[in-house]
Coordinates of C-alpha atoms in Angstrom, one line a residue:
M1 CA 87.9 59.5 115.3
T2 CA 84.5 58.8 114.1
K3 CA 84.4 62.4 112.5
A4 CA 88.2 62.4 111.0
R5 CA 88.3 63.1 107.6
L6 CA 90.7 62.0 105.0
S7 CA 93.3 65.2 105.8
D8 CA 92.9 64.8 109.7
H9 CA 94.6 61.2 108.9
L10 CA 97.3 62.9 106.3
L11 CA 98.4 65.4 108.9
A12 CA 98.5 63.1 111.9
L13 CA 100.5 60.3 109.5
T14 CA 103.0 63.6 109.2
V15 CA 103.5 65.0 112.3
G16 CA 103.5 61.1 113.9
A17 CA 106.4 60.7 111.3
A18 CA 108.2 64.1 112.4
S19 CA 108.5 63.1 116.0
L20 CA 110.6 60.0 114.5
P21 CA 114.6 59.6 115.8
M22 CA 117.0 60.5 113.7
V23 CA 114.8 61.2 110.6
G24 CA 112.0 63.1 111.7
R25 CA 113.8 66.8 111.4
Y26 CA 113.5 65.6 107.9
L27 CA 110.4 64.4 107.6
E28 CA 109.2 67.9 109.4
P29 CA 107.6 69.6 106.2
L30 CA 106.0 67.0 104.7
G31 CA 103.4 68.2 107.9
G32 CA 103.6 72.2 106.3
I33 CA 103.0 70.7 102.4
T34 CA 99.6 68.8 103.8
A35 CA 98.5 71.3 105.4
M36 CA 99.1 74.3 102.4
S37 CA 97.5 71.7 100.3
I38 CA 94.5 71.1 102.9
W39 CA 94.5 75.3 102.9
G40 CA 94.1 75.5 99.1
V41 CA 91.8 72.6 98.2
R42 CA 89.5 74.6 100.8
H43 CA 90.1 78.3 98.9
A44 CA 89.7 76.5 95.7
P45 CA 85.7 77.6 94.9
E46 CA 87.4 81.2 95.5
F47 CA 90.0 80.9 92.8
L48 CA 87.5 79.0 90.7
E49 CA 84.9 81.7 90.5
A50 CA 87.5 84.7 90.7
S51 CA 89.0 83.2 87.4
V52 CA 85.5 82.5 86.1
K53 CA 84.6 85.7 86.3
S54 CA 88.1 87.2 85.3
W55 CA 87.7 85.7 82.0
F56 CA 84.2 85.7 81.1
T57 CA 83.0 89.4 82.4
P58 CA 83.1 91.4 79.5
G59 CA 85.3 94.5 80.0
T60 CA 87.3 93.0 83.1
G61 CA 90.1 94.3 81.2
Q62 CA 89.2 97.7 81.2
I63 CA 88.1 97.6 85.0
K64 CA 91.1 96.0 85.6
K65 CA 93.3 99.2 84.5
R66 CA 91.0 101.6 85.9
E67 CA 91.6 100.1 89.2
R68 CA 95.1 100.1 89.4
D69 CA 94.9 103.3 87.7
Q70 CA 93.2 104.5 91.2
T71 CA 96.4 102.8 93.1
H72 CA 98.4 106.7 94.1
A73 CA 95.6 108.5 94.0
A74 CA 93.7 106.0 96.7
S75 CA 96.6 105.4 98.8
D76 CA 97.2 109.0 98.5
A77 CA 93.7 109.9 100.3
A78 CA 94.0 107.1 102.8
L79 CA 96.6 108.6 104.1
R80 CA 95.6 112.3 104.1
G81 CA 94.9 113.3 108.0
V82 CA 97.0 110.6 109.4
V83 CA 100.1 111.5 107.5
P84 CA 101.0 116.3 107.4
A85 CA 99.7 116.9 104.1
A86 CA 103.1 118.2 102.5
E87 CA 104.8 114.9 103.7
L88 CA 101.6 113.7 100.9
D89 CA 103.6 115.6 98.4
I90 CA 105.5 113.2 96.9
D91 CA 105.9 111.5 93.7
W92 CA 104.8 108.4 94.0
P93 CA 106.6 105.4 92.3
A94 CA 105.5 104.6 89.0
P95 CA 103.4 100.9 88.5
E96 CA 105.8 98.5 86.8
R97 CA 104.2 95.7 84.8
T98 CA 106.6 93.0 86.2
P99 CA 106.0 90.8 89.5
P100 CA 108.0 92.4 92.2
L101 CA 109.4 88.4 92.8
W102 CA 111.4 89.0 89.3
K103 CA 113.4 91.4 91.5
A104 CA 114.3 89.7 94.4
L105 CA 117.9 89.2 94.0
Q106 CA 118.0 92.8 93.8
H107 CA 116.2 93.7 97.2
R108 CA 118.3 91.3 98.8
K109 CA 121.1 93.5 98.4
R110 CA 119.4 94.9 101.6
I111 CA 120.5 92.1 103.6
Y112 CA 122.8 92.7 105.9
R113 CA 123.2 89.3 108.2
S114 CA 121.0 86.2 107.5
S115 CA 119.7 83.6 109.8
V116 CA 120.5 85.3 112.9
Q117 CA 119.0 82.8 115.6
Y118 CA 117.2 84.6 117.8
G119 CA 115.8 81.5 120.2
D120 CA 117.0 78.3 120.9
S121 CA 114.9 76.6 118.0
P122 CA 115.9 75.9 114.8
A123 CA 113.2 77.5 113.5
Q124 CA 113.8 81.0 115.5
R125 CA 116.2 82.8 113.0
L126 CA 116.3 86.1 111.3
D127 CA 117.5 88.7 108.7
V128 CA 118.9 91.6 109.0
W129 CA 118.1 94.1 106.4
R130 CA 119.6 97.7 106.8
P131 CA 121.4 100.5 105.3
A132 CA 125.2 100.7 103.6
Q133 CA 125.5 103.7 105.8
L134 CA 123.4 103.9 108.9
P135 CA 123.1 107.7 110.8
A136 CA 124.7 108.5 113.4
E137 CA 121.4 108.1 115.7
P138 CA 120.0 104.6 115.6
A139 CA 117.7 103.8 113.0
P140 CA 114.0 102.7 113.7
V141 CA 113.1 99.1 114.0
L142 CA 110.5 97.1 111.7
L143 CA 109.6 94.1 112.3
F144 CA 108.4 92.0 109.2
V145 CA 106.2 88.9 110.1
P146 CA 105.9 86.3 106.8
G147 CA 102.2 84.8 106.1
G148 CA 101.5 81.3 105.2
A149 CA 98.2 80.1 106.8
W150 CA 100.3 79.9 109.8
V151 CA 101.3 76.3 108.0
H152 CA 104.2 78.2 106.4
G153 CA 106.1 80.9 108.3
S154 CA 109.1 81.4 106.1
R155 CA 110.6 84.7 105.2
I156 CA 112.3 83.4 101.8
L157 CA 110.5 86.1 99.6
Q158 CA 107.7 87.3 101.8
G159 CA 107.9 91.2 101.7
Y160 CA 111.4 91.8 99.8
A161 CA 109.6 94.8 98.5
L162 CA 108.8 96.1 102.3
L163 CA 112.1 95.8 103.8
D164 CA 114.5 96.5 100.8
H165 CA 112.2 100.4 100.6
M166 CA 113.1 100.8 104.2
A167 CA 115.9 100.0 104.9
G168 CA 116.4 102.5 101.6
Q169 CA 114.4 105.1 103.9
G170 CA 117.1 104.5 107.0
W171 CA 115.3 101.5 109.4
V172 CA 116.8 98.3 110.0
C173 CA 114.6 95.6 109.3
L174 CA 113.7 92.4 110.8
S175 CA 111.8 89.7 108.7
I176 CA 111.7 86.5 111.4
D177 CA 110.6 82.7 110.8
Y178 CA 108.3 81.0 113.4
R179 CA 107.1 77.8 114.2
V180 CA 104.6 76.6 112.2
S181 CA 101.5 74.3 112.3
P182 CA 100.5 71.3 112.1
N183 CA 103.8 70.2 114.0
H184 CA 103.4 72.9 116.1
R185 CA 99.9 73.7 117.8
W186 CA 98.7 76.9 118.5
P187 CA 100.1 79.3 120.2
Q188 CA 103.4 78.8 119.1
H189 CA 103.6 80.7 116.0
I190 CA 102.8 84.1 118.7
N191 CA 104.9 82.9 121.3
D192 CA 107.9 82.9 118.7
V193 CA 106.3 86.2 117.6
K194 CA 106.7 87.8 120.7
A195 CA 110.5 86.0 120.9
A196 CA 111.3 87.6 118.6
I197 CA 110.1 91.4 120.2
A198 CA 112.2 90.5 123.1
W199 CA 115.3 89.4 121.2
A200 CA 114.6 93.3 118.9
R201 CA 114.6 94.8 122.5
A202 CA 117.0 93.7 123.6
N203 CA 119.9 93.4 120.9
V204 CA 119.2 94.9 117.5
D205 CA 121.5 98.0 119.0
R206 CA 124.0 95.5 118.0
F207 CA 122.9 96.0 113.9
G208 CA 122.3 100.2 114.4
G209 CA 118.8 99.7 115.4
D210 CA 117.2 101.4 118.1
R211 CA 115.8 99.2 120.5
S212 CA 113.1 101.8 121.8
F213 CA 111.4 102.3 118.7
I214 CA 109.9 98.7 117.1
A215 CA 107.2 98.8 114.3
I216 CA 105.4 95.2 113.4
A217 CA 104.2 94.4 109.9
G218 CA 102.8 91.7 108.7
C219 CA 100.9 89.6 105.1
S220 CA 98.0 86.9 105.8
A221 CA 98.3 85.0 108.9
G222 CA 101.6 87.6 109.4
G223 CA 99.0 90.4 109.3
H224 CA 97.4 88.6 112.2
L225 CA 100.1 88.0 114.5
A226 CA 101.4 91.1 114.1
A227 CA 97.9 92.9 114.6
L228 CA 97.8 90.3 117.8
S229 CA 101.0 91.0 119.3
G230 CA 100.8 94.4 118.9
L231 CA 97.4 94.5 120.4
T232 CA 98.9 92.1 123.8
P233 CA 101.9 94.0 125.0
D234 CA 104.0 91.4 127.8
D235 CA 101.1 88.8 127.9
P236 CA 101.9 86.1 129.7
A237 CA 99.6 83.9 128.1
F238 CA 102.0 84.6 124.7
Q239 CA 105.1 84.4 126.4
A240 CA 105.7 81.0 127.7
D241 CA 109.3 80.5 126.4
L242 CA 110.3 84.1 127.6
T243 CA 111.8 85.2 131.1
D244 CA 109.9 87.7 134.0
G245 CA 110.0 91.2 132.1
A246 CA 111.0 90.7 128.6
D247 CA 109.8 93.4 126.9
T248 CA 107.3 92.2 124.1
S249 CA 105.5 96.5 123.4
V250 CA 105.7 97.7 119.8
D251 CA 105.5 101.1 118.9
A252 CA 103.8 100.9 115.4
V253 CA 101.4 98.2 113.7
V254 CA 100.9 97.2 110.0
G255 CA 98.9 94.8 108.3
I256 CA 98.9 93.8 105.2
Y257 CA 96.2 91.6 104.0
G258 CA 95.3 90.4 107.4
R259 CA 92.8 87.8 108.8
Y260 CA 92.0 89.3 112.4
C261 CA 89.0 87.1 113.9
W262 CA 89.0 83.6 114.3
E263 CA 85.3 83.3 116.0
D264 CA 83.3 84.9 113.3
R265 CA 81.4 82.0 111.2
S266 CA 78.6 83.7 109.7
S267 CA 79.4 83.3 106.4
V268 CA 80.6 80.2 104.3
E269 CA 83.7 80.9 103.7
R270 CA 84.2 82.4 107.6
A271 CA 82.6 79.1 108.7
R272 CA 85.2 76.9 106.8
F273 CA 88.2 79.2 107.8
V274 CA 87.6 78.3 111.2
D275 CA 87.2 74.6 110.9
F276 CA 90.4 75.0 109.1
L277 CA 91.5 76.4 112.6
E278 CA 89.8 73.1 114.1
R279 CA 91.8 70.7 112.0
V280 CA 95.5 72.1 111.4
V281 CA 96.1 74.8 113.7
V282 CA 94.5 75.5 117.2
K283 CA 93.7 71.5 117.3
R284 CA 91.0 72.0 119.2
R285 CA 86.9 73.0 118.6
I286 CA 85.7 76.2 119.3
D287 CA 82.5 74.9 120.7
R288 CA 84.4 73.3 123.2
H289 CA 87.1 76.1 123.8
P290 CA 85.7 79.3 122.3
E291 CA 88.2 81.4 124.9
V292 CA 91.5 79.9 122.7
F293 CA 89.9 81.3 119.5
R294 CA 88.8 84.4 121.6
K295 CA 91.9 84.9 122.6
A296 CA 93.7 84.6 119.0
S297 CA 91.4 87.3 117.6
P298 CA 92.9 90.7 117.3
M299 CA 89.3 91.8 116.9
A300 CA 88.8 90.2 120.0
A301 CA 91.7 92.1 121.6
V302 CA 91.2 95.5 120.7
H303 CA 91.4 98.1 123.8
P304 CA 92.2 102.0 124.4
D305 CA 96.1 102.1 125.0
A306 CA 96.6 100.1 120.8
P307 CA 99.6 101.3 119.2
P308 CA 99.1 103.1 116.0
F309 CA 97.9 101.1 113.1
L310 CA 98.2 100.4 109.8
V311 CA 95.3 98.7 107.7
I312 CA 96.5 97.9 103.9
H313 CA 94.0 95.2 102.3
G314 CA 92.7 94.6 98.3
T315 CA 89.1 95.4 97.3
G316 CA 89.3 92.0 95.1
D317 CA 90.9 90.0 97.8
T318 CA 88.9 86.2 97.6
V319 CA 91.2 84.7 100.5
I320 CA 90.8 86.9 102.7
P321 CA 87.5 89.6 102.0
V322 CA 88.0 92.9 102.6
A323 CA 85.3 92.8 105.1
Q324 CA 87.1 91.7 107.7
A325 CA 89.6 94.6 107.0
R326 CA 86.6 97.2 107.3
S327 CA 85.6 95.6 110.5
F328 CA 88.9 95.2 112.0
V329 CA 89.3 99.2 111.4
E330 CA 85.9 100.4 112.4
R331 CA 86.4 98.7 115.9
L332 CA 90.2 100.1 116.0
R333 CA 88.7 103.8 115.2
A334 CA 85.6 103.4 118.2
V335 CA 88.3 102.2 120.8
S336 CA 91.8 102.8 120.7
R337 CA 93.1 106.4 121.1
S338 CA 95.8 106.4 118.8
V339 CA 95.8 106.9 115.3
V340 CA 94.4 104.6 112.5
G341 CA 95.1 104.6 109.1
Y342 CA 93.6 102.7 106.2
V343 CA 94.4 101.7 102.9
E344 CA 91.6 99.7 100.4
L345 CA 93.7 99.1 97.1
P346 CA 90.6 99.3 94.7
G347 CA 90.9 95.5 92.9
A348 CA 94.0 94.1 94.6
G349 CA 93.7 90.4 95.6
H350 CA 95.8 88.8 98.3
A351 CA 99.5 88.4 98.3
F352 CA 99.8 91.5 96.0
D353 CA 103.2 92.7 96.9
M354 CA 104.4 89.7 95.4
T355 CA 102.8 89.2 92.1
D356 CA 101.3 93.4 91.2
G357 CA 104.3 95.5 90.5
A358 CA 101.0 98.1 89.8
R359 CA 100.7 98.1 93.5
T360 CA 103.4 96.9 95.1
G361 CA 105.5 100.0 95.1
A362 CA 102.6 102.4 96.6
M363 CA 102.0 100.2 99.7
A364 CA 105.8 100.2 100.7
T365 CA 105.6 104.0 99.6
A366 CA 102.6 104.0 102.2
I367 CA 103.9 102.3 104.7
G368 CA 107.1 104.2 104.8
L369 CA 105.2 107.4 104.6
F370 CA 103.1 106.9 108.0
L371 CA 106.1 104.7 110.2
N372 CA 108.4 107.7 109.3
H373 CA 105.2 110.1 110.8
I374 CA 105.0 108.0 114.0
H375 CA 108.4 107.5 114.8
R376 CA 109.1 110.9 114.2
T377 CA 105.8 111.7 116.6
T378 CA 106.7 109.6 119.2
T379 CA 110.0 111.2 119.5
T380 CA 110.0 114.1 119.3
I381 CA 107.1 114.2 122.7
P382 CA 109.5 113.1 124.7
A383 CA 111.7 115.2 123.9
K384 CA 109.4 118.2 124.0
E385 CA 108.5 117.1 127.9
V386 CA 111.9 117.0 129.0
I387 CA 112.4 120.1 127.9

């Protein structure tokens, strides 16, 4: 209590209100709004600094245009050696001036079934995206985890361009909601993601999906959850709500502007982030419970048997600086025996897939090339072994 700040008291009030009988469930969103406000205030200095530079630096417009024009070349170069060269001989999508969010209704036409329950909680729902006509063979599956600083886990509007693209490629996609802080303390977030994977392994064939091949992708906090899920298959510490024998392994991981370390406090930005985790998400002090933060860090969970990874990040990200993605990729390449791809988009900022039409199409195309290649490789190797 002696160290509590105004934000801590506000969070306590919103969590307490959510526990009230009868009306508590209607007040639960207040906790997320309060926590998101705290997150926004803590990142305000970076936003303000980036905005000032953008407004007053001479030649900024030309620099941004030059960076946007490098998107296709950067994506193609990043996939060389990861995807066969012949598969990269394509026409990359033309950049669009309008934000991808403006095409939300158009993208939603790919939704086959909405609000499917994957667990007992009302928050554990998912949308099924798929093409109107599925191939004769079961389709590969992509599970998408939305972002939101671990205090907002809604599938609405997030990942639409990617899900539309992958469904058009013949994939069955699952976009999930999950429980978030401050009303639900870590590790409930990852427990829900694991529950969604286990549900897909057991039920996705009802929608034409192949239960034997499931990839996972996520943005921002969802990128963290996707990476951690891929690196901790069947870990009982993150599967409290699942029965023994539930399969939570994945065959490939795509992290999009994700946060991959919960331990590092070496800079002002990272120290501020850990403080946010302590007060809002984990609700424990890292000095007293370092093992909780370490176990939640994908960086610390990398191992030789990690699944194939594709990491995508922008150099203009002021929320999660690109250095974090570079360090994570370096760690993966040093330890993992699987393929690791890294697409670094010049000038792209946080949440570019919702706001930046110049880069979103290229990102979705790169992910499709990577996942289709991993799927073909994974499904043909067992066939050769049988022959």
